[in-house]
Coordinates of C-alpha atoms and ligand atoms in Angstrom, one line a residue:
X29 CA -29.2 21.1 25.6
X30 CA -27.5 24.5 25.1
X31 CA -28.3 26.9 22.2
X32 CA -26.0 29.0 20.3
X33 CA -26.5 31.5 17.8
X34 CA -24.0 32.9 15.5
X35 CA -24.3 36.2 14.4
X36 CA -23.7 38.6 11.4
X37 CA -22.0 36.5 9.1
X38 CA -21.2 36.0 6.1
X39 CA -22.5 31.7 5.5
X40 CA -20.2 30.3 2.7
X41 CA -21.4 27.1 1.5
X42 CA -20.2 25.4 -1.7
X43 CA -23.1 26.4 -3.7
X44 CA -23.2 29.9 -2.7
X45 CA -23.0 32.6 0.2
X46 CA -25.0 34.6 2.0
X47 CA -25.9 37.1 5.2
X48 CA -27.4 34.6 7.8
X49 CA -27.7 33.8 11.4
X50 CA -27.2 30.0 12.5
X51 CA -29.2 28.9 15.1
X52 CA -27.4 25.8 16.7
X53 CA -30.2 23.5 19.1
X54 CA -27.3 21.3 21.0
X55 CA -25.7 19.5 18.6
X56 CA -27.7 20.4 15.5
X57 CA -27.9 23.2 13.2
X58 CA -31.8 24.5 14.0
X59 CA -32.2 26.8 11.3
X60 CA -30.2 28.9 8.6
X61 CA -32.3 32.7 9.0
X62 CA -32.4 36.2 7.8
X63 CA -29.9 38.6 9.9
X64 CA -31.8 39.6 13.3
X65 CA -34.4 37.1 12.8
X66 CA -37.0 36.7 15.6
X67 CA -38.7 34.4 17.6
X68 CA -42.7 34.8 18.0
X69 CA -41.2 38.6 18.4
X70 CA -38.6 38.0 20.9
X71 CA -35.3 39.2 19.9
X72 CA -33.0 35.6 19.4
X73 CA -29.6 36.9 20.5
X74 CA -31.3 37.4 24.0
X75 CA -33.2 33.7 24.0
X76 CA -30.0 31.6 23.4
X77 CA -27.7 30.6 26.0
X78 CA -24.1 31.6 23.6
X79 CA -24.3 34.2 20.8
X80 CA -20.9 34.5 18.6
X81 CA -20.1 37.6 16.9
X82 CA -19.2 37.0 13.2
X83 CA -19.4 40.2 11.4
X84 CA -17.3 40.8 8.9
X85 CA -16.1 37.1 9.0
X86 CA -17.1 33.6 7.5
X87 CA -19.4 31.1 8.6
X88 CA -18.5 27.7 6.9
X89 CA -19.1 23.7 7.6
X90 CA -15.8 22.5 9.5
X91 CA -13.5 21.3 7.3
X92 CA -13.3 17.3 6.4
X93 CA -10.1 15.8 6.5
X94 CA -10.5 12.9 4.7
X95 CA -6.8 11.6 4.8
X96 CA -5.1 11.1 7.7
X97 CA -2.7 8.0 9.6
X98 CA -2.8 9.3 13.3
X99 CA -0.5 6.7 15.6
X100 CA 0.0 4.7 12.1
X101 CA 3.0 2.2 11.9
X102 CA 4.8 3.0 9.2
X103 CA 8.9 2.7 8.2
X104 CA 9.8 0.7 10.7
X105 CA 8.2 3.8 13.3
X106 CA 5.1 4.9 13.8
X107 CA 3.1 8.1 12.8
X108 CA 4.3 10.9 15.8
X109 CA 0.9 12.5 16.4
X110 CA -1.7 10.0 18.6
X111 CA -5.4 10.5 18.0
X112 CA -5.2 12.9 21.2
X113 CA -2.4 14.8 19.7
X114 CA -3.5 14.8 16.0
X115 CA -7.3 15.3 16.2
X116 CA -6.3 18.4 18.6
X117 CA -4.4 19.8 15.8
X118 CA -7.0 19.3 13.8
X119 CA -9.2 21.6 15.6
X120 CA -6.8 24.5 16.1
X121 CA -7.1 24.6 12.3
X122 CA -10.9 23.9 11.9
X123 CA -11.2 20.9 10.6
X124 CA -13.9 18.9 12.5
X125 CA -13.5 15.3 11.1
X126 CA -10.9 13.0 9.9
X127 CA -11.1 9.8 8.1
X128 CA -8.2 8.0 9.2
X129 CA -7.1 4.3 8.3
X130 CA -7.1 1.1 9.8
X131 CA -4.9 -1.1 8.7
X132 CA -4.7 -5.1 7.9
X133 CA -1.4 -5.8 7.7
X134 CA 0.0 -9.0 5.5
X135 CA -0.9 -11.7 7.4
X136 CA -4.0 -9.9 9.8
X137 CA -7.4 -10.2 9.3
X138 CA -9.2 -7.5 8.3
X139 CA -11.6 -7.3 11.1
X140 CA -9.2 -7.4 13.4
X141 CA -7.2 -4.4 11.9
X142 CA -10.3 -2.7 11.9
X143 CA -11.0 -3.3 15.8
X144 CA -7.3 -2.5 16.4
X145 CA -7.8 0.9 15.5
X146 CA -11.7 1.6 17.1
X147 CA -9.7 0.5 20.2
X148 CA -6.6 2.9 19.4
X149 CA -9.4 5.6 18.6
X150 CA -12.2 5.9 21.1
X151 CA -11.9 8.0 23.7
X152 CA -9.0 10.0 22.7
X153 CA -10.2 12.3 19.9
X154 CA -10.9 16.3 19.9
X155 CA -13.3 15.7 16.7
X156 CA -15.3 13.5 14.9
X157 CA -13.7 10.3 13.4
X158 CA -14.5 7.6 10.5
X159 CA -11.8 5.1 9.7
X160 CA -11.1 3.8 5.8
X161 CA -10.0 0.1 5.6
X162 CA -6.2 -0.8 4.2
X163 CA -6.4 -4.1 3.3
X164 CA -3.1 -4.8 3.1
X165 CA -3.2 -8.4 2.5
X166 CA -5.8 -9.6 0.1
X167 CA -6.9 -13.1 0.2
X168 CA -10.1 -15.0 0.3
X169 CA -10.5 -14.4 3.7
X170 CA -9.8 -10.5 3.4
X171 CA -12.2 -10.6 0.0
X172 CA -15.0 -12.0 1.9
X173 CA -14.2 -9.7 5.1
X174 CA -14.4 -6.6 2.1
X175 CA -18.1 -7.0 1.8
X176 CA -18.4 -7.0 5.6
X177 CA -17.1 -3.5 6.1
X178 CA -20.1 -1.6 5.3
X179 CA -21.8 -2.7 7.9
X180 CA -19.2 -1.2 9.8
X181 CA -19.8 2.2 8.7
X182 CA -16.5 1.4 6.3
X183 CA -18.1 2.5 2.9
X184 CA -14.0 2.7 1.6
X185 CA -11.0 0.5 1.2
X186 CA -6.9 1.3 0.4
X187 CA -4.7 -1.0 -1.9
X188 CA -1.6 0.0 -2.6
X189 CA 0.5 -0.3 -5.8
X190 CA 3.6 0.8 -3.4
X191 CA 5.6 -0.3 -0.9
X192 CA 6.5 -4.3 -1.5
X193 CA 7.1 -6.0 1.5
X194 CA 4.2 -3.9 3.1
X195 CA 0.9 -3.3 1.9
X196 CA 1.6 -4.2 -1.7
X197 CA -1.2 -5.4 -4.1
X198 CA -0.2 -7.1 -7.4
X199 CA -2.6 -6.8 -10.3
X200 CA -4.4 -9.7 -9.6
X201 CA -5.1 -9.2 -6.0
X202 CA -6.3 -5.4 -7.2
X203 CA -8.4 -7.0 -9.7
X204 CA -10.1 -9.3 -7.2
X205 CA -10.7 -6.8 -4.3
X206 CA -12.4 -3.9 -7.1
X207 CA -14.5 -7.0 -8.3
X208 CA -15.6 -6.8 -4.4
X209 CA -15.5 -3.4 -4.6
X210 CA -17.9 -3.3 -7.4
X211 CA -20.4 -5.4 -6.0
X212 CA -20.6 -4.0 -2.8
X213 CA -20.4 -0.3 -3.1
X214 CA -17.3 -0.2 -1.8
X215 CA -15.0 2.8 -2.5
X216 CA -11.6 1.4 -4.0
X217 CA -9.2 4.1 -2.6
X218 CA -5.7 3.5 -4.6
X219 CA -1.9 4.2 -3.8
X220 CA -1.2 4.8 -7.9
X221 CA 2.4 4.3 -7.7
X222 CA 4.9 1.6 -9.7
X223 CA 6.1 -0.3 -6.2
X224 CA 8.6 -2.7 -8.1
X225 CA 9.7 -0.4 -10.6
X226 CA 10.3 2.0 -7.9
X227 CA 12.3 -0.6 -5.5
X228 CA 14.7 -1.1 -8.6
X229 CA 15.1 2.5 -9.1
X230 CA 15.8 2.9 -5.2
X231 CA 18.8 0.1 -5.7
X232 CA 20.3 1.8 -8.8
X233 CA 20.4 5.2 -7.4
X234 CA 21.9 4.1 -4.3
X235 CA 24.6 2.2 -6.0
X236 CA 25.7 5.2 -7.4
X237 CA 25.8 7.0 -4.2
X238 CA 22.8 9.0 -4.5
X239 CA 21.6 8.7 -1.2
X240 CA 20.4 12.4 -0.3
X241 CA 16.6 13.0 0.3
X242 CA 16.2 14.5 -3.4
X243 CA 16.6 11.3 -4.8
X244 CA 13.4 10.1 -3.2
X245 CA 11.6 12.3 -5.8
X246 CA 13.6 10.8 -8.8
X247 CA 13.6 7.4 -7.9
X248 CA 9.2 8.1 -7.8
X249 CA 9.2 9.7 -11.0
X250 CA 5.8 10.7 -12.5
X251 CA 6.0 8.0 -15.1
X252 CA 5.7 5.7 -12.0
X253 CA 2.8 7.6 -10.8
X254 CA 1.0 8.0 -14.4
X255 CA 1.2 4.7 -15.3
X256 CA 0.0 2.9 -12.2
X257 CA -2.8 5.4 -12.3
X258 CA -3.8 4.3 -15.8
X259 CA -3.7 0.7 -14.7
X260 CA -5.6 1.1 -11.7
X261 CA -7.9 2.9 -13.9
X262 CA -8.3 0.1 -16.3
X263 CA -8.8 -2.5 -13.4
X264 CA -11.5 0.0 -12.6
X265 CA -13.0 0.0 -15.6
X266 CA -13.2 -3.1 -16.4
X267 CA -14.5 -4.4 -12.9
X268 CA -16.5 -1.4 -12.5
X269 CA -15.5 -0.6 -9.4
X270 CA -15.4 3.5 -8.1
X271 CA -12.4 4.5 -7.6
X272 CA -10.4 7.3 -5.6
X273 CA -6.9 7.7 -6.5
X274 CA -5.3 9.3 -3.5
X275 CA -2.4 12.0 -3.1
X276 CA -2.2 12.4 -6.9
X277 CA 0.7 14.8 -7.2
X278 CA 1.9 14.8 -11.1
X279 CA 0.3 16.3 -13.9
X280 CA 0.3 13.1 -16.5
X281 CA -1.4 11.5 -13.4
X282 CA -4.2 14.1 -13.7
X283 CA -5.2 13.8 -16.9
X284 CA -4.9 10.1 -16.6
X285 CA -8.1 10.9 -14.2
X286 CA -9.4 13.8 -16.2
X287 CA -9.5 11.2 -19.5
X288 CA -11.5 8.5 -17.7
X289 CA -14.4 10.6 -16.3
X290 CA -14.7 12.1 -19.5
X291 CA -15.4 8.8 -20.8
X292 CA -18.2 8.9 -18.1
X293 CA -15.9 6.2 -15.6
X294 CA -16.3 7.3 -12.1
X295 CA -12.8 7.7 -10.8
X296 CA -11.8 10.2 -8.4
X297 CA -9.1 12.2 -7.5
X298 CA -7.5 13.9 -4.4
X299 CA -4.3 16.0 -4.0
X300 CA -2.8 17.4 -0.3
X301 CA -1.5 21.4 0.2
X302 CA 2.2 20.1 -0.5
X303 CA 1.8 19.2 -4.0
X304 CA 0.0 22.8 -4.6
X305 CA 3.3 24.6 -2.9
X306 CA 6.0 22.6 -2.7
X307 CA 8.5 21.5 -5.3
X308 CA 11.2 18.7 -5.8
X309 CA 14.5 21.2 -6.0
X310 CA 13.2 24.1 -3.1
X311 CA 12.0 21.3 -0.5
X312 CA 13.5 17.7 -1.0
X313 CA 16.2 19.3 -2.8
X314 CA 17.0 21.6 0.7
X315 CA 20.0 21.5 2.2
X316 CA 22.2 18.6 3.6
X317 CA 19.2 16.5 5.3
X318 CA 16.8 18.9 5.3
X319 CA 14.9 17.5 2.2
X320 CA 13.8 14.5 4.2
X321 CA 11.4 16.8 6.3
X322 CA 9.6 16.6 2.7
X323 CA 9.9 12.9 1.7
X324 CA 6.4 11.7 1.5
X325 CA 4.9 9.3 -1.8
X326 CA 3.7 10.2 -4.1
X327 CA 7.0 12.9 -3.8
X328 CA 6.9 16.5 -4.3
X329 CA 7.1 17.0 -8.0
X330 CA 9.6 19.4 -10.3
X331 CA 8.6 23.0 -10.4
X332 CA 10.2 23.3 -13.7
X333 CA 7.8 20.8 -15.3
X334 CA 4.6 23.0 -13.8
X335 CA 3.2 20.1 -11.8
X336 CA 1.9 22.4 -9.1
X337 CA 0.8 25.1 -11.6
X338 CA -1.8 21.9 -12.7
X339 CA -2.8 20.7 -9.6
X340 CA -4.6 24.3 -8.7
X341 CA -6.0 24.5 -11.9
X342 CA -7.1 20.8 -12.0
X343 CA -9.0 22.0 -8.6
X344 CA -10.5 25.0 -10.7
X345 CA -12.2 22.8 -13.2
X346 CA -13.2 19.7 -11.0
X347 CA -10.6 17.3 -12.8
X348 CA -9.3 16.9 -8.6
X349 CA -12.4 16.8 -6.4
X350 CA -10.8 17.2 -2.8
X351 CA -8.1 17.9 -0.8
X352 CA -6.7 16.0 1.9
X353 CA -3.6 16.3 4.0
X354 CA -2.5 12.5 4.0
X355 CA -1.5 13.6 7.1
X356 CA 1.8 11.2 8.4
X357 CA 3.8 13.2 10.5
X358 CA 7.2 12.1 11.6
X359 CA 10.1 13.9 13.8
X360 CA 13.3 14.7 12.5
X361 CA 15.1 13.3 15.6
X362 CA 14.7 9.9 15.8
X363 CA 12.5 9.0 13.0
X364 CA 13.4 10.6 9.9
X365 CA 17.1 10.6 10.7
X366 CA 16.8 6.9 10.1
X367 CA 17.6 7.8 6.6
X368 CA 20.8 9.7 6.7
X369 CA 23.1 8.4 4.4
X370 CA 19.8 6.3 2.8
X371 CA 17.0 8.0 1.5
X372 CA 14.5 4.8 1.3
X373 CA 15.2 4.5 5.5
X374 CA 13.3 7.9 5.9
X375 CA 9.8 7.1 7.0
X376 CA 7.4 8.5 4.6
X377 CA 5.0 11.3 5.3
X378 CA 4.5 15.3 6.3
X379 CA 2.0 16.7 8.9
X380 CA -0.3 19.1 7.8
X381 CA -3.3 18.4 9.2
X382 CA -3.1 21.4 11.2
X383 CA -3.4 23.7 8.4
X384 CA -5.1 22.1 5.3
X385 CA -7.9 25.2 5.9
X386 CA -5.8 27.9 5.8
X387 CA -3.2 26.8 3.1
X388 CA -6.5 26.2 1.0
X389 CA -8.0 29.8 2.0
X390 CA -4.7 31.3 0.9
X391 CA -5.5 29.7 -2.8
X392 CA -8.9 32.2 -2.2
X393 CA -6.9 34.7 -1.9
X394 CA -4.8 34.6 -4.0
X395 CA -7.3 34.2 -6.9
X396 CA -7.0 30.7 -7.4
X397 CA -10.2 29.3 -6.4
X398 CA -13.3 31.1 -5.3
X399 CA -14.5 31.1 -1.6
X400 CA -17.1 28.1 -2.4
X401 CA -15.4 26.3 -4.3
X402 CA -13.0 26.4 -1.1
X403 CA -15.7 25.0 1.2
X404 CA -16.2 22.6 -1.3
X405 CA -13.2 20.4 -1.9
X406 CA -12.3 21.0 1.7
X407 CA -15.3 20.2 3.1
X408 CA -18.7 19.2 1.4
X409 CA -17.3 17.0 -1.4
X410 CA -15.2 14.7 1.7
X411 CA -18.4 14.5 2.9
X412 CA -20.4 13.3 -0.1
X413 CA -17.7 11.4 -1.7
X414 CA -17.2 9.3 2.2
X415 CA -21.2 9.3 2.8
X416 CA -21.4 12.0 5.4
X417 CA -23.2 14.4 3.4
X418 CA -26.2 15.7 5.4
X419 CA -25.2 15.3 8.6
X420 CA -21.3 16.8 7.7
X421 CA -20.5 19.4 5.2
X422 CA -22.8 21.9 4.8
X423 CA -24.6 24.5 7.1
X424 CA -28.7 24.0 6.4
X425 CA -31.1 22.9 9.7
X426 CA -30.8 19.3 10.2
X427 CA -27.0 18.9 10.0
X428 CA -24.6 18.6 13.3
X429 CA -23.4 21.8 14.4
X430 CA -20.1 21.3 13.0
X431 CA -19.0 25.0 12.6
X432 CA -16.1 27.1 11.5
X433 CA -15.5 31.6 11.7
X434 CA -13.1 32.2 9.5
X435 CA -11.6 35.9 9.4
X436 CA -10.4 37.0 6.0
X437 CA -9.4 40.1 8.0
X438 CA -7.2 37.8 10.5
X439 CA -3.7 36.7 10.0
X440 CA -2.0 33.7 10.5
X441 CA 2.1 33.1 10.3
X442 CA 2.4 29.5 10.2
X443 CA 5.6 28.1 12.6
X444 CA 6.7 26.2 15.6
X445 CA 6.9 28.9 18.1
X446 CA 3.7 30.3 16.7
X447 CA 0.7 27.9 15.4
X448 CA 2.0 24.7 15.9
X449 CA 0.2 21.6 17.8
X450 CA 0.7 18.5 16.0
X451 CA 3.3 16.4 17.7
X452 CA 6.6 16.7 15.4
X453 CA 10.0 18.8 16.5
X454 CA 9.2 20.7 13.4
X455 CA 7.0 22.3 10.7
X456 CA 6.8 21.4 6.8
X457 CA 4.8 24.8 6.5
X458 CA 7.6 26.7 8.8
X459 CA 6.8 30.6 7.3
X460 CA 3.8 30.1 5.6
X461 CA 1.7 33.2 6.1
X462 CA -1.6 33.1 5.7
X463 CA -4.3 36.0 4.9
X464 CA -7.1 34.5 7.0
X465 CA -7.4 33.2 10.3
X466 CA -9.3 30.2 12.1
X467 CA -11.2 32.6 14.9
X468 CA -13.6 29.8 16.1
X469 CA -14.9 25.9 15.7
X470 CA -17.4 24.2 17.2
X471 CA -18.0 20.4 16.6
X472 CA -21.9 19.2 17.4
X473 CA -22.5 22.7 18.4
X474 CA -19.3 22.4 21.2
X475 CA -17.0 25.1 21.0
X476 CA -13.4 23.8 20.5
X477 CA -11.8 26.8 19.7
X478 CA -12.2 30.3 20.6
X479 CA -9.8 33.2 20.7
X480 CA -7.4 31.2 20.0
X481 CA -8.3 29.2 23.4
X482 CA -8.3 25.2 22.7
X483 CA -11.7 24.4 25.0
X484 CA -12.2 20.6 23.4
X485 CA -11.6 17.1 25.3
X486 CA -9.8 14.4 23.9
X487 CA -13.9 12.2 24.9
X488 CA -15.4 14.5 22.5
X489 CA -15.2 12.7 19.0
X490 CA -17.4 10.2 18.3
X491 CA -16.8 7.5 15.6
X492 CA -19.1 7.8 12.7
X493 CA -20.5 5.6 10.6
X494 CA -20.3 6.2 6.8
X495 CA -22.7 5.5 4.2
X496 CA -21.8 4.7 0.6
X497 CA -20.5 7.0 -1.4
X498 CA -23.0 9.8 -2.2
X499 CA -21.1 10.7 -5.3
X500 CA -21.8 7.9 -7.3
X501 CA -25.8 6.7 -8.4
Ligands
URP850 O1 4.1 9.5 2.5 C1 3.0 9.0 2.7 N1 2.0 9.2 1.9 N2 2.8 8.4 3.9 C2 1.6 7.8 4.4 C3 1.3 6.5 3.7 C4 0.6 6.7 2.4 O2 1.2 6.2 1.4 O3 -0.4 7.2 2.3
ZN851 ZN1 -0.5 6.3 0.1
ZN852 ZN1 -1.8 8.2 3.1

């Protein structure tokens, strides 16, 4: 077993921050201590095998990526980063675990999806890795599966008011699978999107011709968003199920959320860096074809109705807990060129997995949200709300070693040529600069990254099993 100590830095955690050493004992964090702490009078730095040099830099928990569909088949293609290629990526930009999903499709059994993806999984990831269930077909057989999955370390399950013909849920099916839900201690993750509704929008707009990527974004207006959020909601409440709406990108949808824990429900909700900087007109609406690098649902909302003006400050007061990347890559060649000339053939999804950290960090520093709170949507609350919390998402003795230095003094320009390793022929975040820079990572005490040196193994990650959600009572 190996020891590491990390010295000089500046430990952020999401309740506070402070000067402190971190002693890392193999794959555990041994203790959190007072600068140039010693050891029955021996001076540390010399009694460990690795000491890291963070002055002047942060010392956070790695980040938690609690969204992400590595290798996923999707569109009629599949997802273009593996679990090699993605979980890599991942730990260039210091985040040290995903949640990805298995899927049942319509017809599967739910174990079976579940066992498809441990085997697509194990032995090919840079990080740690838990897996959410889709239960894309729900059935008596799937309903009685449902109350199975904890035992699998799946505390979570995906339903989806979108996509007919896929993993569409109809009211009743929702109703039945949150009554599982409820009982069980199952997390009920939700898609909160009109599907039909939407479909018949698709048809109308490309009867008219409107076929370019920006119609994506019209055909899923909000109202489609807000009002299956508010029925999901109401299936919630009345089954009293927990509930996580995912990629919640419209304002209406917010307070949707914002209304229902005020009236004490627990319902969640989690938005992804493009709805904080990206906009219907400037990205879908881009140019000939270029829009489709952007087409992912729920879509990228109008600037001019403030959407992404909300979602920051809906971070700010807690009325959005997390953020996740919902991380779906696709090329342009090949896979989203299917939709040239049809916008509803482009496969759904952007890659960002890569650089959820730093696109959040940039939100620090631009006086959006504080350093903690920074840690904590990216980090500690994926870890409580997915029952990881203790072993993932926070620096105290005890936890695994899962570490990131982050320099506010660094710099990093976001591109292809420059800080790019997930597997698409291009970037959604092309030009992003970003005042901060991912200097080192180590995942159960391994370094991964250093000096901008990848030093992981694709046998690293280990699957994890979750616990119930330890945001709810
Ligand atoms: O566009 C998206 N979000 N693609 C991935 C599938 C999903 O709906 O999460
Ligand atoms: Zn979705
Ligand atoms: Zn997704």
């Amino acid at each position: 077993m190996s020891t590491t100590l990390i010295t000089g830095g500046t430990v952020v955690t999401s309740t506070g921050r402070s000067e402190a050493d971190v002693l890392i004992d193999g794959e555990t964090i041994a203790a959190v201590l007072a600068p140039g702490s010693t050891l029955l009078g021996h001076d540390l730095a010399g009694s460990v095998d690795t000491v890291l040099d963070a002055t002047g830099k942060y010392v956070i928990p790695g980040g938690i990526d609690a969204h992400t569909h590595m290798q996923m088949p999707f569109g009629g293609t599949e997802a273009s980063d593996t679990f090699e290629t993605g979980t890599r990526a991942a730990a260039w930009g210091g985040t040290t675990t995903i949640v990805d999903f298995a899927i049942q499709r319509y017809g599967e059994r739910v174990m079976d999806g579940l066992a498809e993806w441990h085997e697509k999984a194990a032995g090919e990831c840079a990080i740690d890795y838990g897996f959410h269930q889709i239960v894309g077909d729900v059935n008596d057989d799937s309903l009685k599966a449902m109350a199975g999955l904890i035992d699998e370390g799946v505390s979570s399950y995906k339903l989806f008011m979108a996509y007919p013909g896929v993993f569409y849920s109809d009211d009743a099916q929702i109703y039945k699978a949150m009554r599982v839900g409820a009982d069980t201690g199952l997390m009920t993750m939700m898609h909160a999107e009109n599907g039909p509704a939407i479909d018949a929008m698709v048809s109308e707009l490309l009867a008219q011709g409107k076929t370019d990527p920006y119609y994506h974004g019209v055909a899923r207006a909000w109202q489609m968003e807000e009002e299956a959020t508010h029925r999901a909601i109401m299936l919630a409440n009345l089954t009293g199920a927990p509930l996580y709406v995912v990629h919640v990108s419209a304002k209406q949808a917010v307070e949707q959320l914002a209304a229902a824990r005020d009236n004490g429900q627990n319902v969640f909700g989690e938005t992804c860096p493009q709805y904080l900087y990206m906009s219907l007109e400037d990205q879908l609406g881009a140019e000939g074809f270029e829009g489709a690098k952007y087409v992912c649902s729920t879509p990228l909302r109008s600037k001019h109705e403030h959407h992404q003006d909300h979602m920051w400050q809906s971070l700010r007061t807690n009325d959005i807990q997390m953020v996740a990347t919902d991380h779906c890559p696709f090329c342009m060649k090949g896979q989203k060129d299917m939709g040239v000339g049809d916008f509803s053939k482009i496969p759904n999804g952007i890659g960002s997995v890569e650089h959820r950290l730093d696109l959040m960090y940039q939100g620090v520093v631009d006086g959006k949200i504080t350093l903690e709170r920074w840690v904590e949507i990216t980090s500690t609350t994926p870890a409580r709300m997915f029952g990881m919390y203790g072993t993932k998402g926070v620096i105290a003795p005890g936890a695994d070693a899962d570490v990131v230095i982050y320099d506010p003094a660094g710099h990093t320009s976001i591109g292809l040529e420059k800080t790019h390793h997930m597997n698409m022929d291009y970037s959604a975040w092309e030009g992003y600069e970003i005042d901060g820079h991912v200097d080192t990572v180590l995942s159960r005490g391994r370094i991964l990254i250093n000096d901008n040196e990848y030093l992981g193994t694709k046998s690293h990650g280990r699957y994890i099993r979750r616990a119930p959600s330890q945001y709810l009572i």
